[in-house]
Amino acid sequence: MLFYDEDSKMLFVAMKSESTLMFYEVSEKSPYLSQGPNVYRGAEQQKGMGMVPKRAVNVMSCQIARFLQLTQNSIIPVGYHVQRKSQSEFHSDLFPDTAGSEPALTADQWCQGQNGKVAKVSLDPKGQPKAASQPKSHSKQNGTKSPEIRPPSEGKSPTPVGKSPTPGGKSPIPDSRTVSEESRSSSFSPTPKVLNIVRSSKFRHIQGGTLHRSTHIEKLPKLSVAMPGDSNGFQANRDFVAAALDIAGGQIGIFKLTHTGRQDTDEVLMFQNSANIMDFVFDPFNNHRLVVACDDARIRVWKVPEGGRGGTVKEPEFFLIGHQEKPNLLCFHPQASSLLATAGFDCHLFIWNLEERAISLRMDPLPQPLFAMSWSPDGKLLATIARDHVIRIYDPRNSTSPVNEGVGPEGSRGARIVWLNSTHLAVSGFNKTSSRTISLYVTSDLSRPLSSVSTTISPATLVPHYDPDTCLVFLSGKGDNSIIAYEYVEDKEPYLFDVAPFACGSPHQAGELPAQRPV
């Protein structure tokens, strides 16, 4: 469904059975559709969408557009705002004269060949009779600088004054929030009271983009599509990237980041595991060490030779043997060298010392295999989420059983978990309606999420990557063509604030944020 606002040159796009409303700015120059797509995500599937006439929007709150979203049980107003310091005056640059309600022609006149144009009216409340005064919207005049548009609060339309709304849709000002009496009123008041709260953020205008083609690694061998959903199927560090290849024998290809351009298959370094690959991970303290879990219940530790290129390697440095069934998860300790946590379909959770090539700690058997696990930033705790939808936190050095438990996402398709700091966890998963969710938990109380955000409906689990330096959480799933991001703020609700997404040119198979980022 397409909706175009001629005044602001904005194109809005919605689809039935989804919960999103995208918008673009239309220009007369290539690429014609710019600043997008920016996305508002509601909490429920929409059955229909209607655009309210411009004369009905609230101009005094800098609202440039208003939609009515029809869901299964509700009609939800969705407003788009431009951020302005003052909301006590009419901003003429946002609201040019718009088409009025009086027709220019009769039906007979048009049939007889006459043409006409509807007369425009001012949206300035001062220039209209009191009885005719109505809430209005904002738009951009030709020749003026494009305003920054603030989409509505995500997932919630009505928000009582004094309470924080859910994060906004993807926009140039994702962390700006407006709390308006208008949103909880049954009728559209021409002059609602508006409370603006703008949170300062250095990442407000962050934009994603692909680097120059000279940095791309192209013409890769055919990649494996049989990797388990619990694995990222792709790993990177400062020097190398590793990807599972669709070659018999469980091959993993190692590509050097400095060796860009077309890849000659004969010159690609390959590790032949002689079994199907379940998961693999680089050692964060040794760029030349790759650990691979296979379905023969053995874990192989490989060494990348100097130079990172040259033929097929068939024998690993050594094996880790301890699981009775195939191990499906590997996770290196963030602070201690050669310390590796592994989990498998035998419901065992082990912590290995790679220097001794032996198991150092054994946790109590799990009721079901794990979807994901993650070490805390300080390395003291290990968080897991299993197929029974339970989040468990371990203190491995002091107890073999969990020190805390709580209910995670309800959906059974999969889940991922990542620490944001020593007290907060982000968990991606699915809800009952199969929508993908990102939930924030505080480790002291796992009974319910502190905050939760619903995104698109897709069978692919969102894989989170957290950058502690910028406090940004990046998420994407296999087959997606975008990377969504949130800024995590520990002391301000709703804690996860939208950051503008990055739209890829085509669907991607995996993504990775290297632990050691190149300078």
Short mmCIF file of C-alpha atoms in Angstrom, two decimals, residues 188-439:
data_model
loop_
_atom_site.label_atom_id
_atom_site.label_comp_id
_atom_site.label_asym_id
_atom_site.label_seq_id
_atom_site.Cartn_x
_atom_site.Cartn_y
_atom_site.Cartn_z
CA PHE A 188 -7.80 15.07 17.52
CA SER A 189 -7.29 18.22 19.58
CA PRO A 190 -6.01 21.23 17.57
CA THR A 191 -3.59 22.35 20.32
CA PRO A 192 -2.52 19.37 22.44
CA LYS A 193 -0.02 19.70 25.24
CA VAL A 194 3.27 18.14 24.15
CA LEU A 195 6.21 17.11 26.29
CA ASN A 196 9.41 16.72 24.29
CA ILE A 197 12.28 14.73 25.75
CA VAL A 198 15.38 14.59 23.56
CA ARG A 199 18.21 12.35 24.71
CA SER A 200 21.65 13.43 23.58
CA SER A 201 23.47 10.77 21.57
CA LYS A 202 26.58 10.90 19.42
CA PHE A 203 25.18 8.05 17.29
CA ARG A 204 21.92 9.77 16.39
CA HIS A 205 22.87 10.18 12.73
CA ILE A 206 24.91 7.01 12.23
CA GLN A 207 24.75 5.63 8.71
CA GLY A 208 25.86 2.26 7.35
CA GLY A 209 27.52 1.76 4.00
CA THR A 210 29.63 -0.75 2.11
CA LEU A 211 33.32 0.05 1.75
CA HIS A 212 35.02 0.54 -1.60
CA ARG A 213 34.95 -2.46 -3.91
CA SER A 214 38.73 -2.72 -3.67
CA THR A 215 38.23 -4.05 -0.12
CA HIS A 216 35.79 -6.80 -1.17
CA ILE A 217 36.66 -10.50 -1.30
CA GLU A 218 34.86 -11.81 -4.38
CA LYS A 219 34.16 -15.02 -6.29
CA LEU A 220 34.21 -17.22 -3.20
CA PRO A 221 33.86 -20.98 -3.54
CA LYS A 222 30.29 -22.17 -3.07
CA LEU A 223 29.27 -21.70 0.56
CA SER A 224 27.59 -24.38 2.63
CA VAL A 225 23.87 -23.94 3.24
CA ALA A 226 23.69 -26.88 5.66
CA MET A 227 25.15 -25.16 8.72
CA PRO A 228 22.97 -25.59 11.84
CA GLY A 229 20.91 -22.60 12.88
CA ASP A 230 22.69 -22.42 16.24
CA SER A 231 25.93 -21.46 14.47
CA ASN A 232 26.73 -18.18 12.77
CA GLY A 233 28.47 -20.14 10.02
CA PHE A 234 30.96 -17.31 9.64
CA GLN A 235 33.80 -15.98 11.80
CA ALA A 236 36.23 -13.08 11.55
CA ASN A 237 39.16 -11.57 13.37
CA ARG A 238 41.63 -8.84 12.54
CA ASP A 239 43.48 -10.92 9.93
CA PHE A 240 41.19 -13.63 8.60
CA VAL A 241 37.62 -14.66 7.87
CA ALA A 242 36.43 -18.26 7.97
CA ALA A 243 33.39 -19.68 6.16
CA ALA A 244 31.99 -23.19 5.75
CA LEU A 245 32.18 -24.36 2.13
CA ASP A 246 29.88 -26.65 0.17
CA ILE A 247 32.65 -29.19 -0.43
CA ALA A 248 32.65 -32.82 0.69
CA GLY A 249 34.59 -33.47 3.86
CA GLY A 250 33.38 -30.57 5.99
CA GLN A 251 35.67 -27.95 4.51
CA ILE A 252 36.23 -24.52 6.03
CA GLY A 253 37.80 -21.83 3.86
CA ILE A 254 40.18 -19.28 5.38
CA PHE A 255 40.44 -15.93 3.58
CA LYS A 256 42.99 -13.28 4.42
CA LEU A 257 41.43 -9.83 4.71
CA THR A 258 44.34 -8.18 2.91
CA HIS A 259 43.99 -10.55 -0.06
CA THR A 260 41.01 -8.89 -1.73
CA GLY A 261 39.45 -9.26 -5.16
CA ARG A 262 38.65 -12.48 -7.02
CA GLN A 263 39.60 -15.66 -5.19
CA ASP A 264 41.32 -18.57 -6.92
CA THR A 265 39.84 -21.75 -5.43
CA ASP A 266 43.15 -23.58 -5.81
CA GLU A 267 44.90 -20.99 -3.64
CA VAL A 268 42.33 -20.79 -0.83
CA LEU A 269 43.44 -22.32 2.47
CA MET A 270 41.00 -25.06 3.50
CA PHE A 271 40.66 -27.14 6.66
CA GLN A 272 39.24 -30.58 5.91
CA ASN A 273 37.34 -31.83 8.96
CA SER A 274 36.14 -35.18 7.49
CA ALA A 275 32.78 -34.66 9.26
CA ASN A 276 29.85 -32.28 9.09
CA ILE A 277 30.55 -28.95 10.77
CA MET A 278 28.38 -27.86 13.70
CA ASP A 279 30.14 -24.66 14.80
CA PHE A 280 33.52 -22.92 14.62
CA VAL A 281 35.17 -19.94 16.28
CA PHE A 282 38.46 -18.03 16.24
CA ASP A 283 40.53 -17.72 19.41
CA PRO A 284 40.27 -14.02 20.46
CA PHE A 285 43.87 -14.07 21.73
CA ASN A 286 45.41 -16.03 18.86
CA ASN A 287 44.35 -14.98 15.37
CA HIS A 288 45.91 -18.13 13.91
CA ARG A 289 43.84 -20.60 15.95
CA LEU A 290 40.43 -21.86 14.76
CA VAL A 291 38.36 -24.38 16.76
CA VAL A 292 35.78 -26.49 14.93
CA ALA A 293 33.01 -28.68 16.39
CA CYS A 294 31.84 -31.58 14.20
CA ASP A 295 29.01 -34.08 14.29
CA ASP A 296 31.41 -36.97 15.04
CA ALA A 297 31.48 -35.64 18.65
CA ARG A 298 35.06 -34.40 18.26
CA ILE A 299 36.33 -30.83 18.44
CA ARG A 300 39.26 -29.99 16.20
CA VAL A 301 41.80 -27.28 16.92
CA TRP A 302 43.44 -25.90 13.76
CA LYS A 303 46.40 -23.59 13.26
CA VAL A 304 46.31 -21.12 10.39
CA PRO A 305 49.80 -21.16 8.83
CA GLU A 306 51.70 -17.93 8.38
CA GLY A 307 50.44 -16.12 5.29
CA GLY A 308 47.01 -17.71 5.61
CA ARG A 309 46.98 -19.24 2.12
CA GLY A 310 47.88 -22.47 0.46
CA GLY A 311 45.99 -25.68 -0.26
CA THR A 312 44.10 -28.12 1.95
CA VAL A 313 45.13 -29.02 5.51
CA LYS A 314 43.82 -32.43 6.60
CA GLU A 315 45.19 -32.86 10.13
CA PRO A 316 44.39 -30.45 13.01
CA GLU A 317 46.86 -29.58 15.75
CA PHE A 318 44.91 -31.73 18.20
CA PHE A 319 41.44 -33.00 19.14
CA LEU A 320 39.23 -32.32 22.16
CA ILE A 321 37.31 -35.50 22.98
CA GLY A 322 34.72 -35.51 25.77
CA HIS A 323 31.23 -35.07 24.33
CA GLN A 324 29.21 -38.23 23.73
CA GLU A 325 27.10 -36.62 21.02
CA LYS A 326 27.77 -33.83 18.54
CA PRO A 327 28.82 -30.52 20.13
CA ASN A 328 26.89 -27.61 18.68
CA LEU A 329 28.26 -24.52 20.48
CA LEU A 330 31.73 -23.08 21.10
CA CYS A 331 32.51 -19.95 23.10
CA PHE A 332 35.95 -18.60 24.07
CA HIS A 333 36.50 -16.83 27.38
CA PRO A 334 36.86 -13.04 26.90
CA GLN A 335 39.59 -12.55 29.53
CA ALA A 336 41.58 -15.78 29.94
CA SER A 337 43.63 -17.37 27.18
CA SER A 338 42.97 -20.93 25.97
CA LEU A 339 39.71 -21.24 27.94
CA LEU A 340 36.81 -22.60 25.87
CA ALA A 341 33.20 -23.41 26.78
CA THR A 342 31.47 -26.10 24.71
CA ALA A 343 27.92 -27.51 24.71
CA GLY A 344 26.44 -30.42 22.81
CA PHE A 345 23.38 -32.50 22.05
CA ASP A 346 24.39 -34.78 24.93
CA CYS A 347 23.18 -31.91 27.18
CA HIS A 348 26.66 -31.48 28.66
CA LEU A 349 28.38 -28.14 29.22
CA PHE A 350 32.17 -28.29 29.52
CA ILE A 351 34.91 -25.72 30.04
CA TRP A 352 38.23 -26.74 28.49
CA ASN A 353 41.84 -25.69 29.04
CA LEU A 354 43.36 -25.84 25.55
CA GLU A 355 46.89 -25.72 26.92
CA GLU A 356 46.26 -28.95 28.83
CA ARG A 357 43.87 -30.25 26.16
CA ALA A 358 41.50 -31.37 28.89
CA ILE A 359 38.19 -30.49 30.55
CA SER A 360 38.71 -28.17 33.52
CA LEU A 361 35.10 -27.79 34.68
CA ARG A 362 31.91 -29.79 34.11
CA MET A 363 28.50 -28.24 34.69
CA ASP A 364 25.50 -30.31 35.74
CA PRO A 365 23.72 -31.97 32.77
CA LEU A 366 21.11 -29.76 31.10
CA PRO A 367 17.49 -30.84 30.57
CA GLN A 368 17.76 -29.95 26.87
CA PRO A 369 20.51 -28.85 24.43
CA LEU A 370 21.40 -25.17 24.20
CA PHE A 371 20.45 -22.62 21.58
CA ALA A 372 23.24 -20.21 22.59
CA MET A 373 25.67 -19.21 25.33
CA SER A 374 27.78 -16.15 26.14
CA TRP A 375 30.45 -15.16 28.68
CA SER A 376 29.99 -11.99 30.71
CA PRO A 377 32.44 -9.17 29.80
CA ASP A 378 34.42 -9.70 33.02
CA GLY A 379 34.50 -13.47 32.44
CA LYS A 380 32.94 -14.36 35.80
CA LEU A 381 29.59 -15.68 34.57
CA LEU A 382 28.31 -17.77 31.66
CA ALA A 383 24.77 -17.21 30.35
CA THR A 384 22.92 -19.86 28.34
CA ILE A 385 19.50 -20.28 26.75
CA ALA A 386 18.24 -23.79 26.03
CA ARG A 387 15.53 -25.40 23.95
CA ASP A 388 13.29 -25.45 27.02
CA HIS A 389 13.20 -21.61 26.73
CA VAL A 390 14.98 -21.14 30.06
CA ILE A 391 17.79 -18.63 30.56
CA ARG A 392 20.43 -19.95 32.96
CA ILE A 393 23.40 -18.11 34.43
CA TYR A 394 26.39 -20.06 35.74
CA ASP A 395 29.25 -19.11 38.01
CA PRO A 396 31.46 -22.00 36.85
CA ARG A 397 34.23 -21.59 39.42
CA ASN A 398 31.83 -21.70 42.38
CA SER A 399 28.96 -23.95 41.33
CA THR A 400 28.18 -26.63 38.76
CA SER A 401 24.50 -25.67 38.75
CA PRO A 402 22.93 -22.38 37.62
CA VAL A 403 23.02 -19.48 40.07
CA ASN A 404 19.96 -17.89 38.44
CA GLU A 405 17.23 -18.96 36.03
CA GLY A 406 14.37 -17.31 34.17
CA VAL A 407 11.95 -17.77 31.27
CA GLY A 408 13.25 -16.61 27.88
CA PRO A 409 11.46 -16.08 24.53
CA GLU A 410 8.45 -18.31 23.92
CA GLY A 411 9.08 -19.24 20.29
CA SER A 412 10.75 -22.58 19.50
CA ARG A 413 12.64 -21.62 16.34
CA GLY A 414 15.79 -20.46 18.06
CA ALA A 415 17.33 -17.82 20.27
CA ARG A 416 20.61 -15.97 20.83
CA ILE A 417 22.02 -14.34 23.95
CA VAL A 418 24.68 -11.68 24.49
CA TRP A 419 25.89 -9.69 27.49
CA LEU A 420 25.63 -5.90 27.32
CA ASN A 421 27.45 -5.38 30.63
CA SER A 422 27.93 -7.32 33.85
CA THR A 423 24.25 -6.91 34.82
CA HIS A 424 22.23 -6.87 31.59
CA LEU A 425 21.57 -9.44 28.86
CA ALA A 426 20.05 -9.04 25.40
CA VAL A 427 18.14 -12.07 24.07
CA SER A 428 16.84 -12.41 20.53
CA GLY A 429 14.11 -14.91 19.79
CA PHE A 430 10.46 -15.24 18.76
CA ASN A 431 7.10 -14.58 20.36
CA LYS A 432 3.88 -16.58 20.04
CA THR A 433 2.98 -14.90 16.72
CA SER A 434 6.41 -15.78 15.23
CA SER A 435 7.56 -12.17 15.28
CA ARG A 436 11.24 -11.77 16.02
CA THR A 437 11.91 -10.08 19.34
CA ILE A 438 14.81 -8.48 21.19
CA SER A 439 14.44 -8.57 24.96
#
